[in-house]
Amino acid sequence: MINFQIRENISGSLVALEENKNIPFDIRRVYYIYDTKKDLVRGMHSHKALQQVLICVKGSCTVSLDDSLEKAEVVLDAPNKGLLVRSNVWREMYDFSPDCVLMVLADKHYDEADYIRDYQDFLRYIRDGK
Ligand code: TYD
């Protein structure tokens, strides 16, 4: 988890994200997920090289992480909390609140070849490196 500093004043709150400062990589891409249907699960993949920081800028959701040895579940429910997800981690996102806006910062452009979308392939890739 990364806790971002909140700059609060009488008119509201502000969080600033800067590459290689509070975001630990070059920011090549930003996307956001919203209007997610209740009871649906997103993600269900790992990345061979991509690193990402997930920030729930509005609402809340839960993220499960699995590196093939350990599993963890993290609730993202504040706009000053970032979850760093390194490569080779299987992730699933669920329990989206209706107002959830999940913003993702990534260190590479979109590349379908970087995805592993099958869990058995993920385990094999971790084990064999290919
Ligand atoms: P996907 O990564 O499968 O979404 P999630 O993991 O949240 O379920 O992406 C959904 C679709 O959007 C898929 O067709 C690929 C496309 N996409 C892009 O074109 N650019 C992007 O940066 C991302 C993340 C997805």
PDB file of C-alpha atoms and ligand atoms in Angstrom:
ATOM      1  CA  MET A   1       0.000   0.000   0.000  1.00  0.00           C
ATOM      2  CA  ILE A   2       1.107   3.540  -0.686  1.00  0.00           C
ATOM      3  CA  ASN A   3      -0.425   6.297   1.424  1.00  0.00           C
ATOM      4  CA  PHE A   4      -0.544   9.525  -0.539  1.00  0.00           C
ATOM      5  CA  GLN A   5      -0.344  12.852   1.244  1.00  0.00           C
ATOM      6  CA  ILE A   6      -3.654  14.731   1.259  1.00  0.00           C
ATOM      7  CA  ARG A   7      -3.403  18.495   0.838  1.00  0.00           C
ATOM      8  CA  GLU A   8      -6.466  19.756   2.635  1.00  0.00           C
ATOM      9  CA  ASN A   9      -7.699  23.267   2.911  1.00  0.00           C
ATOM     10  CA  ILE A  10     -10.980  25.012   3.499  1.00  0.00           C
ATOM     11  CA  SER A  11     -12.083  24.418  -0.115  1.00  0.00           C
ATOM     12  CA  GLY A  12     -11.425  20.671  -0.182  1.00  0.00           C
ATOM     13  CA  SER A  13      -8.740  18.017  -0.621  1.00  0.00           C
ATOM     14  CA  LEU A  14      -6.094  17.316  -3.239  1.00  0.00           C
ATOM     15  CA  VAL A  15      -3.808  14.349  -3.886  1.00  0.00           C
ATOM     16  CA  ALA A  16      -0.868  14.748  -6.289  1.00  0.00           C
ATOM     17  CA  LEU A  17       0.701  11.751  -8.077  1.00  0.00           C
ATOM     18  CA  GLU A  18       4.187  12.101  -9.532  1.00  0.00           C
ATOM     19  CA  GLU A  19       6.174   9.507 -11.436  1.00  0.00           C
ATOM     20  CA  ASN A  20       9.212   8.167  -9.645  1.00  0.00           C
ATOM     21  CA  LYS A  21       8.211  10.107  -6.550  1.00  0.00           C
ATOM     22  CA  ASN A  22       5.087   8.749  -4.846  1.00  0.00           C
ATOM     23  CA  ILE A  23       4.435   6.505  -7.877  1.00  0.00           C
ATOM     24  CA  PRO A  24       7.482   4.194  -8.047  1.00  0.00           C
ATOM     25  CA  PHE A  25       7.799   4.012 -11.859  1.00  0.00           C
ATOM     26  CA  ASP A  26       7.477   5.978 -15.121  1.00  0.00           C
ATOM     27  CA  ILE A  27       3.772   6.579 -15.787  1.00  0.00           C
ATOM     28  CA  ARG A  28       3.075   5.526 -19.409  1.00  0.00           C
ATOM     29  CA  ARG A  29      -0.667   4.954 -19.175  1.00  0.00           C
ATOM     30  CA  VAL A  30      -3.669   5.852 -17.038  1.00  0.00           C
ATOM     31  CA  TYR A  31      -7.081   4.185 -17.295  1.00  0.00           C
ATOM     32  CA  TYR A  32     -10.118   3.999 -15.061  1.00  0.00           C
ATOM     33  CA  ILE A  33     -12.897   1.508 -14.502  1.00  0.00           C
ATOM     34  CA  TYR A  34     -16.388   2.688 -13.539  1.00  0.00           C
ATOM     35  CA  ASP A  35     -20.065   1.673 -13.904  1.00  0.00           C
ATOM     36  CA  THR A  36     -18.965  -1.802 -12.880  1.00  0.00           C
ATOM     37  CA  LYS A  37     -21.860  -4.171 -12.456  1.00  0.00           C
ATOM     38  CA  LYS A  38     -22.512  -5.491  -8.979  1.00  0.00           C
ATOM     39  CA  ASP A  39     -21.414  -9.093  -8.340  1.00  0.00           C
ATOM     40  CA  LEU A  40     -19.057  -9.075 -11.326  1.00  0.00           C
ATOM     41  CA  VAL A  41     -15.358  -9.847 -11.031  1.00  0.00           C
ATOM     42  CA  ARG A  42     -12.792  -8.013 -13.156  1.00  0.00           C
ATOM     43  CA  GLY A  43      -9.111  -8.609 -13.647  1.00  0.00           C
ATOM     44  CA  MET A  44      -8.544 -12.357 -13.441  1.00  0.00           C
ATOM     45  CA  HIS A  45      -5.141 -12.065 -15.060  1.00  0.00           C
ATOM     46  CA  SER A  46      -1.478 -11.445 -14.345  1.00  0.00           C
ATOM     47  CA  HIS A  47       1.110  -9.469 -16.262  1.00  0.00           C
ATOM     48  CA  LYS A  48       4.534 -10.696 -17.297  1.00  0.00           C
ATOM     49  CA  ALA A  49       6.203  -7.298 -16.921  1.00  0.00           C
ATOM     50  CA  LEU A  50       3.642  -4.561 -16.240  1.00  0.00           C
ATOM     51  CA  GLN A  51       3.560  -2.754 -12.900  1.00  0.00           C
ATOM     52  CA  GLN A  52       0.502  -0.832 -11.823  1.00  0.00           C
ATOM     53  CA  VAL A  53      -0.805   1.319  -8.992  1.00  0.00           C
ATOM     54  CA  LEU A  54      -4.560   1.007  -8.322  1.00  0.00           C
ATOM     55  CA  ILE A  55      -6.342   3.922  -6.671  1.00  0.00           C
ATOM     56  CA  CYS A  56     -10.032   3.962  -5.862  1.00  0.00           C
ATOM     57  CA  VAL A  57     -10.607   7.689  -6.390  1.00  0.00           C
ATOM     58  CA  LYS A  58     -14.341   7.320  -5.608  1.00  0.00           C
ATOM     59  CA  GLY A  59     -16.288   4.596  -3.789  1.00  0.00           C
ATOM     60  CA  SER A  60     -14.693   1.284  -2.879  1.00  0.00           C
ATOM     61  CA  CYS A  61     -13.731  -2.122  -4.189  1.00  0.00           C
ATOM     62  CA  THR A  62     -11.767  -5.168  -3.066  1.00  0.00           C
ATOM     63  CA  VAL A  63      -8.672  -6.548  -4.786  1.00  0.00           C
ATOM     64  CA  SER A  64      -7.294 -10.043  -4.278  1.00  0.00           C
ATOM     65  CA  LEU A  65      -3.630 -10.692  -5.021  1.00  0.00           C
ATOM     66  CA  ASP A  66      -1.918 -14.042  -5.532  1.00  0.00           C
ATOM     67  CA  ASP A  67       1.782 -14.549  -6.321  1.00  0.00           C
ATOM     68  CA  SER A  68       1.316 -18.365  -6.394  1.00  0.00           C
ATOM     69  CA  LEU A  69       2.745 -18.703  -2.845  1.00  0.00           C
ATOM     70  CA  GLU A  70       0.619 -16.259  -0.873  1.00  0.00           C
ATOM     71  CA  LYS A  71      -2.788 -14.672  -1.261  1.00  0.00           C
ATOM     72  CA  ALA A  72      -3.964 -11.345   0.128  1.00  0.00           C
ATOM     73  CA  GLU A  73      -7.136  -9.306  -0.034  1.00  0.00           C
ATOM     74  CA  VAL A  74      -7.072  -5.522   0.083  1.00  0.00           C
ATOM     75  CA  VAL A  75      -9.976  -3.089   0.361  1.00  0.00           C
ATOM     76  CA  LEU A  76      -9.475   0.158  -1.537  1.00  0.00           C
ATOM     77  CA  ASP A  77     -11.838   2.713  -0.061  1.00  0.00           C
ATOM     78  CA  ALA A  78     -10.015   6.040   0.035  1.00  0.00           C
ATOM     79  CA  PRO A  79      -8.591   8.297  -2.700  1.00  0.00           C
ATOM     80  CA  ASN A  80      -5.278   8.638  -0.861  1.00  0.00           C
ATOM     81  CA  LYS A  81      -4.576   4.883  -0.827  1.00  0.00           C
ATOM     82  CA  GLY A  82      -2.656   3.280  -3.690  1.00  0.00           C
ATOM     83  CA  LEU A  83      -2.059  -0.419  -4.186  1.00  0.00           C
ATOM     84  CA  LEU A  84       1.180  -1.256  -5.989  1.00  0.00           C
ATOM     85  CA  VAL A  85       0.776  -4.446  -8.011  1.00  0.00           C
ATOM     86  CA  ARG A  86       4.051  -5.688  -9.419  1.00  0.00           C
ATOM     87  CA  SER A  87       4.365  -8.131 -12.326  1.00  0.00           C
ATOM     88  CA  ASN A  88       3.548 -11.830 -11.975  1.00  0.00           C
ATOM     89  CA  VAL A  89       0.703 -11.322  -9.532  1.00  0.00           C
ATOM     90  CA  TRP A  90      -2.724 -12.754 -10.293  1.00  0.00           C
ATOM     91  CA  ARG A  91      -5.335 -10.076  -9.454  1.00  0.00           C
ATOM     92  CA  GLU A  92      -9.084 -10.012  -9.187  1.00  0.00           C
ATOM     93  CA  MET A  93     -11.267  -6.993  -8.398  1.00  0.00           C
ATOM     94  CA  TYR A  94     -14.795  -7.272  -6.984  1.00  0.00           C
ATOM     95  CA  ASP A  95     -17.274  -5.810  -4.484  1.00  0.00           C
ATOM     96  CA  PHE A  96     -17.387  -2.587  -6.468  1.00  0.00           C
ATOM     97  CA  SER A  97     -19.604   0.054  -4.884  1.00  0.00           C
ATOM     98  CA  PRO A  98     -22.045   1.536  -7.434  1.00  0.00           C
ATOM     99  CA  ASP A  99     -20.111   4.837  -7.422  1.00  0.00           C
ATOM    100  CA  CYS A 100     -16.676   3.217  -7.666  1.00  0.00           C
ATOM    101  CA  VAL A 101     -14.096   4.797  -9.960  1.00  0.00           C
ATOM    102  CA  LEU A 102     -10.935   2.700  -9.944  1.00  0.00           C
ATOM    103  CA  MET A 103      -8.027   4.543 -11.520  1.00  0.00           C
ATOM    104  CA  VAL A 104      -4.977   2.601 -12.621  1.00  0.00           C
ATOM    105  CA  LEU A 105      -1.518   3.997 -13.385  1.00  0.00           C
ATOM    106  CA  ALA A 106       0.704   1.704 -15.443  1.00  0.00           C
ATOM    107  CA  ASP A 107       4.367   1.767 -16.427  1.00  0.00           C
ATOM    108  CA  LYS A 108       3.794   0.497 -19.968  1.00  0.00           C
ATOM    109  CA  HIS A 109       1.421   1.042 -22.866  1.00  0.00           C
ATOM    110  CA  TYR A 110      -1.378  -1.486 -23.385  1.00  0.00           C
ATOM    111  CA  ASP A 111      -0.008  -4.782 -24.728  1.00  0.00           C
ATOM    112  CA  GLU A 112      -2.234  -7.866 -24.857  1.00  0.00           C
ATOM    113  CA  ALA A 113       0.916 -10.038 -25.186  1.00  0.00           C
ATOM    114  CA  ASP A 114       1.897  -9.043 -21.617  1.00  0.00           C
ATOM    115  CA  TYR A 115      -1.289 -10.608 -20.178  1.00  0.00           C
ATOM    116  CA  ILE A 116      -1.705 -14.128 -18.803  1.00  0.00           C
ATOM    117  CA  ARG A 117      -5.447 -14.778 -18.638  1.00  0.00           C
ATOM    118  CA  ASP A 118      -5.495 -18.415 -17.588  1.00  0.00           C
ATOM    119  CA  TYR A 119      -4.685 -19.297 -13.954  1.00  0.00           C
ATOM    120  CA  GLN A 120      -2.925 -22.579 -14.828  1.00  0.00           C
ATOM    121  CA  ASP A 121      -0.790 -20.718 -17.392  1.00  0.00           C
ATOM    122  CA  PHE A 122       0.033 -18.185 -14.649  1.00  0.00           C
ATOM    123  CA  LEU A 123       1.234 -20.962 -12.293  1.00  0.00           C
ATOM    124  CA  ARG A 124       3.257 -22.525 -15.115  1.00  0.00           C
ATOM    125  CA  TYR A 125       4.800 -19.170 -16.041  1.00  0.00           C
ATOM    126  CA  ILE A 126       5.890 -18.564 -12.408  1.00  0.00           C
ATOM    127  CA  ARG A 127       7.265 -22.111 -12.141  1.00  0.00           C
ATOM    128  CA  ASP A 128       9.014 -22.382 -15.525  1.00  0.00           C
ATOM    129  CA  GLY A 129       9.512 -18.726 -16.420  1.00  0.00           C
ATOM    130  CA  LYS A 130       7.792 -19.212 -19.770  1.00  0.00           C
TER     131      LYS A 130
HETATM  132  P1  TYD B   1      -9.101  -5.877 -19.278  1.00  0.00           P
HETATM  133  O1  TYD B   1      -7.668  -5.583 -18.966  1.00  0.00           O
HETATM  134  O2  TYD B   1      -9.462  -7.286 -19.608  1.00  0.00           O
HETATM  135  O3  TYD B   1     -10.027  -5.358 -18.078  1.00  0.00           O
HETATM  136  P2  TYD B   1     -10.194  -5.901 -16.577  1.00  0.00           P
HETATM  137  O4  TYD B   1      -8.924  -6.571 -16.193  1.00  0.00           O
HETATM  138  O5  TYD B   1     -10.460  -4.679 -15.772  1.00  0.00           O
HETATM  139  O6  TYD B   1     -11.370  -6.812 -16.556  1.00  0.00           O
HETATM  140  O7  TYD B   1      -9.537  -4.916 -20.460  1.00  0.00           O
HETATM  141  C1  TYD B   1     -10.855  -4.833 -20.949  1.00  0.00           C
HETATM  142  C2  TYD B   1     -10.809  -4.413 -22.400  1.00  0.00           C
HETATM  143  O8  TYD B   1     -10.222  -3.111 -22.563  1.00  0.00           O
HETATM  144  C3  TYD B   1      -9.972  -5.355 -23.264  1.00  0.00           C
HETATM  145  O9  TYD B   1     -10.660  -5.494 -24.505  1.00  0.00           O
HETATM  146  C4  TYD B   1      -8.685  -4.617 -23.487  1.00  0.00           C
HETATM  147  C5  TYD B   1      -9.087  -3.169 -23.425  1.00  0.00           C
HETATM  148  N1  TYD B   1      -8.042  -2.291 -22.849  1.00  0.00           N
HETATM  149  C6  TYD B   1      -7.416  -1.354 -23.650  1.00  0.00           C
HETATM  150  O10 TYD B   1      -7.699  -1.220 -24.861  1.00  0.00           O
HETATM  151  N2  TYD B   1      -6.472  -0.521 -23.099  1.00  0.00           N
HETATM  152  C7  TYD B   1      -6.113  -0.622 -21.792  1.00  0.00           C
HETATM  153  O11 TYD B   1      -5.249   0.147 -21.318  1.00  0.00           O
HETATM  154  C8  TYD B   1      -6.773  -1.615 -20.964  1.00  0.00           C
HETATM  155  C9  TYD B   1      -6.429  -1.776 -19.517  1.00  0.00           C
HETATM  156  C10 TYD B   1      -7.723  -2.432 -21.541  1.00  0.00           C
END
